[in-house]
Amino acid sequence: MTSHQTAQTMKPATAAKKLGVYLEATPAEFQEGVVSRTELSALQADPPEWLQELRRNGPHPRPVVAAKLGISIAGLARGGVTDALTTEQIDALKRDSPEWLQKERATQAEVRKEAVRIKEKNAARGDQPRRPRS
């Protein structure tokens, strides 16, 4: 008895998220189809020009914008940034360094310090990181 494996596919939104690009900025054929895991791997290994351009200049999805600014996604929302931004817009925000961005960067730095403190405390006690239950 042979088993026939079908290729696993994903919605374009999922593939865009995995590629770190803003779905609405991708080509129509990407948005309208489905993407197999093989196709996703090929896009990651050898990105076509449109993907390279999106990664370079945007518009970037909010998780990428937040990472480039060094803040959280919630911090973006608190700062009033709800849309995708281009690399140029992100660079302008960095240059202008508005008060909200400075505050969010400080908050993010505190969050990181606290995470390190907790990890070190747990390591000193011999605690293992908790795994989610299956």
mmCIF file of N, CA and C in Angstrom:
data_model
loop_
_atom_site.group_PDB
_atom_site.id
_atom_site.type_symbol
_atom_site.label_atom_id
_atom_site.label_comp_id
_atom_site.label_asym_id
_atom_site.label_seq_id
_atom_site.Cartn_x
_atom_site.Cartn_y
_atom_site.Cartn_z
ATOM 1 N N MET A 1 0.848 -1.174 0.000
ATOM 2 C CA MET A 1 0.000 0.000 0.000
ATOM 3 C C MET A 1 0.897 1.241 0.000
ATOM 4 N N THR A 2 0.708 2.106 -0.952
ATOM 5 C CA THR A 2 1.501 3.330 -1.024
ATOM 6 C C THR A 2 0.652 4.494 -0.557
ATOM 7 N N SER A 3 1.302 5.422 0.084
ATOM 8 C CA SER A 3 0.561 6.609 0.518
ATOM 9 C C SER A 3 0.940 7.769 -0.382
ATOM 10 N N HIS A 4 -0.059 8.525 -0.731
ATOM 11 C CA HIS A 4 0.151 9.679 -1.589
ATOM 12 C C HIS A 4 0.156 10.918 -0.702
ATOM 13 N N GLN A 5 1.277 11.614 -0.665
ATOM 14 C CA GLN A 5 1.359 12.810 0.161
ATOM 15 C C GLN A 5 1.048 14.023 -0.690
ATOM 16 N N THR A 6 0.144 14.840 -0.196
ATOM 17 C CA THR A 6 -0.139 16.089 -0.878
ATOM 18 C C THR A 6 0.732 17.176 -0.270
ATOM 19 N N ALA A 7 1.112 18.111 -1.088
ATOM 20 C CA ALA A 7 1.952 19.203 -0.616
ATOM 21 C C ALA A 7 1.162 20.072 0.349
ATOM 22 N N GLN A 8 1.782 20.389 1.469
ATOM 23 C CA GLN A 8 1.127 21.282 2.416
ATOM 24 C C GLN A 8 1.173 22.693 1.859
ATOM 25 N N THR A 9 0.044 23.361 1.934
ATOM 26 C CA THR A 9 -0.025 24.729 1.430
ATOM 27 C C THR A 9 -0.453 25.661 2.549
ATOM 28 N N MET A 10 -0.235 26.936 2.305
ATOM 29 C CA MET A 10 -0.641 27.951 3.276
ATOM 30 C C MET A 10 -1.264 29.119 2.534
ATOM 31 N N LYS A 11 -2.021 29.891 3.284
ATOM 32 C CA LYS A 11 -2.640 31.083 2.711
ATOM 33 C C LYS A 11 -1.538 32.112 2.431
ATOM 34 N N PRO A 12 -1.791 33.004 1.487
ATOM 35 C CA PRO A 12 -0.798 34.039 1.189
ATOM 36 C C PRO A 12 -0.433 34.882 2.413
ATOM 37 N N ALA A 13 -1.397 35.145 3.290
ATOM 38 C CA ALA A 13 -1.109 35.954 4.484
ATOM 39 C C ALA A 13 -0.084 35.258 5.376
ATOM 40 N N THR A 14 -0.210 33.945 5.511
ATOM 41 C CA THR A 14 0.737 33.181 6.324
ATOM 42 C C THR A 14 2.119 33.187 5.684
ATOM 43 N N ALA A 15 2.148 32.994 4.370
ATOM 44 C CA ALA A 15 3.434 32.994 3.665
ATOM 45 C C ALA A 15 4.099 34.371 3.767
ATOM 46 N N ALA A 16 3.317 35.439 3.616
ATOM 47 C CA ALA A 16 3.870 36.793 3.719
ATOM 48 C C ALA A 16 4.449 37.029 5.108
ATOM 49 N N LYS A 17 3.742 36.540 6.119
ATOM 50 C CA LYS A 17 4.229 36.689 7.485
ATOM 51 C C LYS A 17 5.555 35.963 7.664
ATOM 52 N N LYS A 18 5.645 34.751 7.134
ATOM 53 C CA LYS A 18 6.882 33.978 7.244
ATOM 54 C C LYS A 18 8.028 34.627 6.465
ATOM 55 N N LEU A 19 7.698 35.315 5.381
ATOM 56 C CA LEU A 19 8.715 36.000 4.582
ATOM 57 C C LEU A 19 9.049 37.381 5.139
ATOM 58 N N GLY A 20 8.243 37.865 6.088
ATOM 59 C CA GLY A 20 8.478 39.171 6.691
ATOM 60 C C GLY A 20 8.142 40.328 5.778
ATOM 61 N N VAL A 21 7.098 40.151 4.936
ATOM 62 C CA VAL A 21 6.695 41.220 4.023
ATOM 63 C C VAL A 21 5.225 41.561 4.224
ATOM 64 N N TYR A 22 4.849 42.742 3.778
ATOM 65 C CA TYR A 22 3.487 43.242 3.867
ATOM 66 C C TYR A 22 2.679 42.658 2.711
ATOM 67 N N LEU A 23 1.666 41.870 3.023
ATOM 68 C CA LEU A 23 0.902 41.138 2.012
ATOM 69 C C LEU A 23 0.361 42.043 0.911
ATOM 70 N N GLU A 24 -0.197 43.184 1.284
ATOM 71 C CA GLU A 24 -0.816 44.076 0.296
ATOM 72 C C GLU A 24 0.176 44.630 -0.718
ATOM 73 N N ALA A 25 1.470 44.550 -0.410
ATOM 74 C CA ALA A 25 2.495 45.059 -1.324
ATOM 75 C C ALA A 25 3.051 43.966 -2.240
ATOM 76 N N THR A 26 2.625 42.730 -2.031
ATOM 77 C CA THR A 26 3.121 41.630 -2.863
ATOM 78 C C THR A 26 2.385 41.600 -4.195
ATOM 79 N N PRO A 27 2.938 40.927 -5.195
ATOM 80 C CA PRO A 27 2.261 40.839 -6.498
ATOM 81 C C PRO A 27 0.899 40.145 -6.382
ATOM 82 N N ALA A 28 -0.003 40.478 -7.282
ATOM 83 C CA ALA A 28 -1.362 39.942 -7.261
ATOM 84 C C ALA A 28 -1.370 38.420 -7.298
ATOM 85 N N GLU A 29 -0.494 37.821 -8.110
ATOM 86 C CA GLU A 29 -0.498 36.353 -8.210
ATOM 87 C C GLU A 29 -0.108 35.699 -6.884
ATOM 88 N N PHE A 30 0.718 36.384 -6.084
ATOM 89 C CA PHE A 30 1.072 35.868 -4.765
ATOM 90 C C PHE A 30 -0.128 35.988 -3.825
ATOM 91 N N GLN A 31 -0.810 37.114 -3.868
ATOM 92 C CA GLN A 31 -1.949 37.368 -2.983
ATOM 93 C C GLN A 31 -3.140 36.466 -3.271
ATOM 94 N N GLU A 32 -3.300 36.077 -4.513
ATOM 95 C CA GLU A 32 -4.502 35.346 -4.920
ATOM 96 C C GLU A 32 -4.342 33.832 -4.885
ATOM 97 N N GLY A 33 -3.136 33.335 -4.782
ATOM 98 C CA GLY A 33 -2.919 31.889 -4.822
ATOM 99 C C GLY A 33 -2.693 31.303 -3.446
ATOM 100 N N VAL A 34 -2.208 30.085 -3.444
ATOM 101 C CA VAL A 34 -1.754 29.445 -2.219
ATOM 102 C C VAL A 34 -0.271 29.155 -2.402
ATOM 103 N N VAL A 35 0.431 29.026 -1.298
ATOM 104 C CA VAL A 35 1.875 28.823 -1.352
ATOM 105 C C VAL A 35 2.200 27.502 -0.667
ATOM 106 N N SER A 36 2.893 26.641 -1.373
ATOM 107 C CA SER A 36 3.306 25.367 -0.780
ATOM 108 C C SER A 36 4.571 25.599 0.044
ATOM 109 N N ARG A 37 4.857 24.653 0.902
ATOM 110 C CA ARG A 37 6.081 24.752 1.707
ATOM 111 C C ARG A 37 7.321 24.747 0.810
ATOM 112 N N THR A 38 7.255 23.997 -0.285
ATOM 113 C CA THR A 38 8.362 23.951 -1.230
ATOM 114 C C THR A 38 8.564 25.324 -1.875
ATOM 115 N N GLU A 39 7.456 25.953 -2.277
ATOM 116 C CA GLU A 39 7.547 27.290 -2.877
ATOM 117 C C GLU A 39 8.077 28.305 -1.867
ATOM 118 N N LEU A 40 7.617 28.206 -0.619
ATOM 119 C CA LEU A 40 8.094 29.116 0.417
ATOM 120 C C LEU A 40 9.599 28.954 0.619
ATOM 121 N N SER A 41 10.051 27.720 0.671
ATOM 122 C CA SER A 41 11.489 27.466 0.826
ATOM 123 C C SER A 41 12.278 28.051 -0.340
ATOM 124 N N ALA A 42 11.739 27.915 -1.547
ATOM 125 C CA ALA A 42 12.407 28.457 -2.730
ATOM 126 C C ALA A 42 12.462 29.983 -2.655
ATOM 127 N N LEU A 43 11.373 30.607 -2.200
ATOM 128 C CA LEU A 43 11.352 32.073 -2.068
ATOM 129 C C LEU A 43 12.370 32.534 -1.027
ATOM 130 N N GLN A 44 12.512 31.770 0.043
ATOM 131 C CA GLN A 44 13.465 32.137 1.091
ATOM 132 C C GLN A 44 14.906 31.936 0.623
ATOM 133 N N ALA A 45 15.151 30.849 -0.097
ATOM 134 C CA ALA A 45 16.510 30.525 -0.536
ATOM 135 C C ALA A 45 16.991 31.426 -1.663
ATOM 136 N N ASP A 46 16.109 31.721 -2.593
ATOM 137 C CA ASP A 46 16.475 32.529 -3.755
ATOM 138 C C ASP A 46 15.355 33.532 -4.037
ATOM 139 N N PRO A 47 15.291 34.612 -3.246
ATOM 140 C CA PRO A 47 14.176 35.541 -3.379
ATOM 141 C C PRO A 47 14.162 36.250 -4.734
ATOM 142 N N PRO A 48 12.978 36.314 -5.368
ATOM 143 C CA PRO A 48 12.870 37.046 -6.627
ATOM 144 C C PRO A 48 13.042 38.546 -6.379
ATOM 145 N N GLU A 49 13.169 39.303 -7.439
ATOM 146 C CA GLU A 49 13.417 40.745 -7.328
ATOM 147 C C GLU A 49 12.336 41.453 -6.505
ATOM 148 N N TRP A 50 11.057 41.109 -6.717
ATOM 149 C CA TRP A 50 9.984 41.786 -5.978
ATOM 150 C C TRP A 50 10.116 41.579 -4.474
ATOM 151 N N LEU A 51 10.555 40.384 -4.062
ATOM 152 C CA LEU A 51 10.716 40.094 -2.648
ATOM 153 C C LEU A 51 11.929 40.832 -2.080
ATOM 154 N N GLN A 52 13.009 40.870 -2.829
ATOM 155 C CA GLN A 52 14.193 41.613 -2.393
ATOM 156 C C GLN A 52 13.857 43.097 -2.228
ATOM 157 N N GLU A 53 13.113 43.625 -3.180
ATOM 158 C CA GLU A 53 12.720 45.042 -3.139
ATOM 159 C C GLU A 53 11.845 45.337 -1.922
ATOM 160 N N LEU A 54 10.868 44.467 -1.652
ATOM 161 C CA LEU A 54 9.999 44.668 -0.486
ATOM 162 C C LEU A 54 10.795 44.604 0.814
ATOM 163 N N ARG A 55 11.697 43.667 0.898
ATOM 164 C CA ARG A 55 12.512 43.555 2.117
ATOM 165 C C ARG A 55 13.435 44.752 2.289
ATOM 166 N N ARG A 56 13.897 45.291 1.182
ATOM 167 C CA ARG A 56 14.829 46.417 1.227
ATOM 168 C C ARG A 56 14.104 47.733 1.538
ATOM 169 N N ASN A 57 13.008 48.005 0.817
ATOM 170 C CA ASN A 57 12.375 49.324 0.890
ATOM 171 C C ASN A 57 10.974 49.347 1.482
ATOM 172 N N GLY A 58 10.354 48.175 1.648
ATOM 173 C CA GLY A 58 9.006 48.140 2.205
ATOM 174 C C GLY A 58 7.955 48.428 1.161
ATOM 175 N N PRO A 59 6.745 48.630 1.585
ATOM 176 C CA PRO A 59 6.321 48.829 2.967
ATOM 177 C C PRO A 59 6.492 47.556 3.790
ATOM 178 N N HIS A 60 6.821 47.771 5.078
ATOM 179 C CA HIS A 60 7.082 46.667 5.987
ATOM 180 C C HIS A 60 5.883 46.449 6.904
ATOM 181 N N PRO A 61 5.594 45.191 7.255
ATOM 182 C CA PRO A 61 4.512 44.927 8.211
ATOM 183 C C PRO A 61 4.914 45.414 9.610
ATOM 184 N N ARG A 62 3.928 45.581 10.461
ATOM 185 C CA ARG A 62 4.180 46.144 11.789
ATOM 186 C C ARG A 62 5.232 45.390 12.610
ATOM 187 N N PRO A 63 5.274 44.052 12.592
ATOM 188 C CA PRO A 63 6.338 43.390 13.371
ATOM 189 C C PRO A 63 7.744 43.778 12.899
ATOM 190 N N VAL A 64 7.906 43.953 11.604
ATOM 191 C CA VAL A 64 9.205 44.351 11.062
ATOM 192 C C VAL A 64 9.501 45.808 11.430
ATOM 193 N N VAL A 65 8.491 46.665 11.333
ATOM 194 C CA VAL A 65 8.652 48.079 11.708
ATOM 195 C C VAL A 65 9.073 48.168 13.175
ATOM 196 N N ALA A 66 8.375 47.428 14.035
ATOM 197 C CA ALA A 66 8.691 47.458 15.465
ATOM 198 C C ALA A 66 10.128 46.999 15.712
ATOM 199 N N ALA A 67 10.528 45.919 15.047
ATOM 200 C CA ALA A 67 11.894 45.412 15.225
ATOM 201 C C ALA A 67 12.923 46.431 14.751
ATOM 202 N N LYS A 68 12.678 47.065 13.614
ATOM 203 C CA LYS A 68 13.634 48.051 13.086
ATOM 204 C C LYS A 68 13.743 49.268 14.003
ATOM 205 N N LEU A 69 12.647 49.592 14.708
ATOM 206 C CA LEU A 69 12.666 50.728 15.629
ATOM 207 C C LEU A 69 13.120 50.334 17.039
ATOM 208 N N GLY A 70 13.212 49.032 17.294
ATOM 209 C CA GLY A 70 13.640 48.570 18.609
ATOM 210 C C GLY A 70 12.570 48.695 19.675
ATOM 211 N N ILE A 71 11.307 48.546 19.272
ATOM 212 C CA ILE A 71 10.196 48.649 20.214
ATOM 213 C C ILE A 71 9.227 47.490 19.981
ATOM 214 N N SER A 72 8.186 47.430 20.792
ATOM 215 C CA SER A 72 7.185 46.372 20.643
ATOM 216 C C SER A 72 6.092 46.813 19.662
ATOM 217 N N ILE A 73 5.300 45.850 19.231
ATOM 218 C CA ILE A 73 4.163 46.168 18.353
ATOM 219 C C ILE A 73 3.162 47.025 19.114
ATOM 220 N N ALA A 74 2.974 46.730 20.398
ATOM 221 C CA ALA A 74 2.073 47.542 21.219
ATOM 222 C C ALA A 74 2.603 48.979 21.317
ATOM 223 N N GLY A 75 3.925 49.107 21.381
ATOM 224 C CA GLY A 75 4.529 50.439 21.417
ATOM 225 C C GLY A 75 4.253 51.223 20.150
ATOM 226 N N LEU A 76 4.234 50.518 19.016
ATOM 227 C CA LEU A 76 3.865 51.176 17.753
ATOM 228 C C LEU A 76 2.461 51.742 17.851
ATOM 229 N N ALA A 77 1.536 50.928 18.355
ATOM 230 C CA ALA A 77 0.144 51.357 18.474
ATOM 231 C C ALA A 77 0.034 52.552 19.419
ATOM 232 N N ARG A 78 0.746 52.486 20.549
ATOM 233 C CA ARG A 78 0.714 53.618 21.480
ATOM 234 C C ARG A 78 1.269 54.881 20.836
ATOM 235 N N GLY A 79 2.210 54.703 19.911
ATOM 236 C CA GLY A 79 2.786 55.844 19.205
ATOM 237 C C GLY A 79 1.936 56.316 18.036
ATOM 238 N N GLY A 80 0.836 55.632 17.793
ATOM 239 C CA GLY A 80 -0.073 56.039 16.725
ATOM 240 C C GLY A 80 0.272 55.469 15.362
ATOM 241 N N VAL A 81 1.210 54.512 15.305
ATOM 242 C CA VAL A 81 1.589 53.901 14.033
ATOM 243 C C VAL A 81 0.753 52.638 13.845
ATOM 244 N N THR A 82 -0.181 52.699 12.917
ATOM 245 C CA THR A 82 -1.073 51.559 12.698
ATOM 246 C C THR A 82 -0.917 50.961 11.312
ATOM 247 N N ASP A 83 -0.212 51.647 10.433
ATOM 248 C CA ASP A 83 -0.046 51.179 9.064
ATOM 249 C C ASP A 83 1.374 50.689 8.822
ATOM 250 N N ALA A 84 1.527 49.999 7.706
ATOM 251 C CA ALA A 84 2.855 49.583 7.271
ATOM 252 C C ALA A 84 3.670 50.830 6.933
ATOM 253 N N LEU A 85 4.976 50.765 7.169
ATOM 254 C CA LEU A 85 5.856 51.890 6.857
ATOM 255 C C LEU A 85 6.961 51.441 5.905
ATOM 256 N N THR A 86 7.430 52.389 5.101
ATOM 257 C CA THR A 86 8.555 52.112 4.220
ATOM 258 C C THR A 86 9.858 52.289 5.004
ATOM 259 N N THR A 87 10.940 51.815 4.450
ATOM 260 C CA THR A 87 12.247 51.979 5.077
ATOM 261 C C THR A 87 12.557 53.462 5.257
ATOM 262 N N GLU A 88 12.198 54.255 4.262
ATOM 263 C CA GLU A 88 12.426 55.709 4.332
ATOM 264 C C GLU A 88 11.674 56.331 5.508
ATOM 265 N N GLN A 89 10.421 55.910 5.718
ATOM 266 C CA GLN A 89 9.632 56.438 6.837
ATOM 267 C C GLN A 89 10.217 55.990 8.181
ATOM 268 N N ILE A 90 10.691 54.757 8.240
ATOM 269 C CA ILE A 90 11.301 54.249 9.472
ATOM 270 C C ILE A 90 12.576 55.034 9.779
ATOM 271 N N ASP A 91 13.390 55.262 8.749
ATOM 272 C CA ASP A 91 14.623 56.035 8.937
ATOM 273 C C ASP A 91 14.318 57.457 9.400
ATOM 274 N N ALA A 92 13.252 58.051 8.859
ATOM 275 C CA ALA A 92 12.858 59.406 9.277
ATOM 276 C C ALA A 92 12.450 59.419 10.748
ATOM 277 N N LEU A 93 11.719 58.391 11.178
ATOM 278 C CA LEU A 93 11.341 58.304 12.591
ATOM 279 C C LEU A 93 12.575 58.174 13.470
ATOM 280 N N LYS A 94 13.534 57.377 13.050
ATOM 281 C CA LYS A 94 14.773 57.224 13.818
ATOM 282 C C LYS A 94 15.521 58.558 13.918
ATOM 283 N N ARG A 95 15.579 59.269 12.791
ATOM 284 C CA ARG A 95 16.281 60.556 12.766
ATOM 285 C C ARG A 95 15.585 61.573 13.659
ATOM 286 N N ASP A 96 14.262 61.660 13.520
ATOM 287 C CA ASP A 96 13.496 62.660 14.273
ATOM 288 C C ASP A 96 13.384 62.302 15.747
ATOM 289 N N SER A 97 13.428 61.010 16.036
ATOM 290 C CA SER A 97 13.350 60.482 17.400
ATOM 291 C C SER A 97 12.290 61.193 18.244
ATOM 292 N N PRO A 98 11.017 61.039 17.857
ATOM 293 C CA PRO A 98 9.964 61.691 18.640
ATOM 294 C C PRO A 98 9.938 61.169 20.077
ATOM 295 N N GLU A 99 9.329 61.926 20.949
ATOM 296 C CA GLU A 99 9.298 61.589 22.369
ATOM 297 C C GLU A 99 8.696 60.195 22.602
ATOM 298 N N TRP A 100 7.620 59.860 21.886
ATOM 299 C CA TRP A 100 6.983 58.552 22.086
ATOM 300 C C TRP A 100 7.938 57.401 21.740
ATOM 301 N N LEU A 101 8.771 57.608 20.708
ATOM 302 C CA LEU A 101 9.711 56.570 20.308
ATOM 303 C C LEU A 101 10.801 56.405 21.365
ATOM 304 N N GLN A 102 11.287 57.503 21.892
ATOM 305 C CA GLN A 102 12.294 57.425 22.955
ATOM 306 C C GLN A 102 11.731 56.689 24.170
ATOM 307 N N LYS A 103 10.487 57.006 24.526
ATOM 308 C CA LYS A 103 9.838 56.365 25.673
ATOM 309 C C LYS A 103 9.658 54.866 25.429
ATOM 310 N N GLU A 104 9.224 54.503 24.230
ATOM 311 C CA GLU A 104 9.001 53.084 23.915
ATOM 312 C C GLU A 104 10.314 52.308 23.880
ATOM 313 N N ARG A 105 11.375 52.940 23.400
ATOM 314 C CA ARG A 105 12.683 52.274 23.399
ATOM 315 C C ARG A 105 13.163 52.037 24.831
ATOM 316 N N ALA A 106 12.943 53.004 25.697
ATOM 317 C CA ALA A 106 13.314 52.853 27.104
ATOM 318 C C ALA A 106 12.489 51.738 27.748
ATOM 319 N N THR A 107 11.210 51.694 27.440
ATOM 320 C CA THR A 107 10.340 50.640 27.964
ATOM 321 C C THR A 107 10.816 49.276 27.498
ATOM 322 N N GLN A 108 11.149 49.165 26.229
ATOM 323 C CA GLN A 108 11.617 47.892 25.671
ATOM 324 C C GLN A 108 12.930 47.470 26.321
ATOM 325 N N ALA A 109 13.802 48.422 26.583
ATOM 326 C CA ALA A 109 15.075 48.114 27.242
ATOM 327 C C ALA A 109 14.824 47.566 28.650
ATOM 328 N N GLU A 110 13.862 48.142 29.360
ATOM 329 C CA GLU A 110 13.504 47.659 30.703
ATOM 330 C C GLU A 110 12.932 46.250 30.639
ATOM 331 N N VAL A 111 12.095 45.996 29.650
ATOM 332 C CA VAL A 111 11.511 44.657 29.481
ATOM 333 C C VAL A 111 12.605 43.634 29.245
ATOM 334 N N ARG A 112 13.569 43.971 28.402
ATOM 335 C CA ARG A 112 14.672 43.050 28.130
ATOM 336 C C ARG A 112 15.514 42.791 29.384
ATOM 337 N N LYS A 113 15.796 43.868 30.144
ATOM 338 C CA LYS A 113 16.579 43.715 31.372
ATOM 339 C C LYS A 113 15.850 42.821 32.364
ATOM 340 N N GLU A 114 14.543 42.990 32.478
ATOM 341 C CA GLU A 114 13.748 42.181 33.402
ATOM 342 C C GLU A 114 13.737 40.720 32.965
ATOM 343 N N ALA A 115 13.647 40.477 31.675
ATOM 344 C CA ALA A 115 13.663 39.102 31.163
ATOM 345 C C ALA A 115 14.995 38.430 31.485
ATOM 346 N N VAL A 116 16.089 39.166 31.340
ATOM 347 C CA VAL A 116 17.411 38.621 31.667
ATOM 348 C C VAL A 116 17.505 38.350 33.166
ATOM 349 N N ARG A 117 16.997 39.271 33.974
ATOM 350 C CA ARG A 117 17.043 39.105 35.432
ATOM 351 C C ARG A 117 16.289 37.844 35.849
ATOM 352 N N ILE A 118 15.110 37.638 35.283
ATOM 353 C CA ILE A 118 14.299 36.468 35.620
ATOM 354 C C ILE A 118 14.997 35.188 35.162
ATOM 355 N N LYS A 119 15.572 35.224 33.975
ATOM 356 C CA LYS A 119 16.275 34.044 33.465
ATOM 357 C C LYS A 119 17.451 33.692 34.366
ATOM 358 N N GLU A 120 18.211 34.697 34.781
ATOM 359 C CA GLU A 120 19.356 34.461 35.662
ATOM 360 C C GLU A 120 18.903 33.943 37.026
ATOM 361 N N LYS A 121 17.810 34.499 37.535
ATOM 362 C CA LYS A 121 17.268 34.061 38.826
ATOM 363 C C LYS A 121 16.848 32.596 38.739
ATOM 364 N N ASN A 122 16.166 32.244 37.676
ATOM 365 C CA ASN A 122 15.731 30.856 37.493
ATOM 366 C C ASN A 122 16.919 29.914 37.320
ATOM 367 N N ALA A 123 17.941 30.368 36.613
ATOM 368 C CA ALA A 123 19.134 29.543 36.411
ATOM 369 C C ALA A 123 19.842 29.310 37.752
ATOM 370 N N ALA A 124 19.871 30.337 38.583
ATOM 371 C CA ALA A 124 20.520 30.208 39.880
ATOM 372 C C ALA A 124 19.775 29.220 40.778
ATOM 373 N N ARG A 125 18.453 29.160 40.632
ATOM 374 C CA ARG A 125 17.644 28.227 41.416
ATOM 375 C C ARG A 125 17.633 26.837 40.802
ATOM 376 N N GLY A 126 18.122 26.728 39.572
ATOM 377 C CA GLY A 126 18.125 25.445 38.897
ATOM 378 C C GLY A 126 16.828 25.125 38.201
ATOM 379 N N ASP A 127 15.976 26.129 38.033
ATOM 380 C CA ASP A 127 14.704 25.917 37.330
ATOM 381 C C ASP A 127 14.943 25.688 35.861
ATOM 382 N N GLN A 128 14.167 24.817 35.304
ATOM 383 C CA GLN A 128 14.187 24.601 33.854
ATOM 384 C C GLN A 128 13.138 25.504 33.236
ATOM 385 N N PRO A 129 13.384 25.974 32.002
ATOM 386 C CA PRO A 129 12.348 26.769 31.332
ATOM 387 C C PRO A 129 11.080 25.939 31.220
ATOM 388 N N ARG A 130 9.966 26.600 31.411
ATOM 389 C CA ARG A 130 8.687 25.891 31.346
ATOM 390 C C ARG A 130 8.308 25.600 29.911
ATOM 391 N N ARG A 131 7.817 24.399 29.714
ATOM 392 C CA ARG A 131 7.329 24.002 28.399
ATOM 393 C C ARG A 131 5.819 24.016 28.412
ATOM 394 N N PRO A 132 5.227 24.421 27.317
ATOM 395 C CA PRO A 132 3.760 24.378 27.271
ATOM 396 C C PRO A 132 3.293 22.929 27.312
ATOM 397 N N ARG A 133 2.149 22.744 27.922
ATOM 398 C CA ARG A 133 1.592 21.383 27.984
ATOM 399 C C ARG A 133 1.052 20.976 26.637
ATOM 400 N N SER A 134 1.195 19.704 26.337
ATOM 401 C CA SER A 134 0.697 19.199 25.058
ATOM 402 C C SER A 134 -0.725 18.739 25.172
#
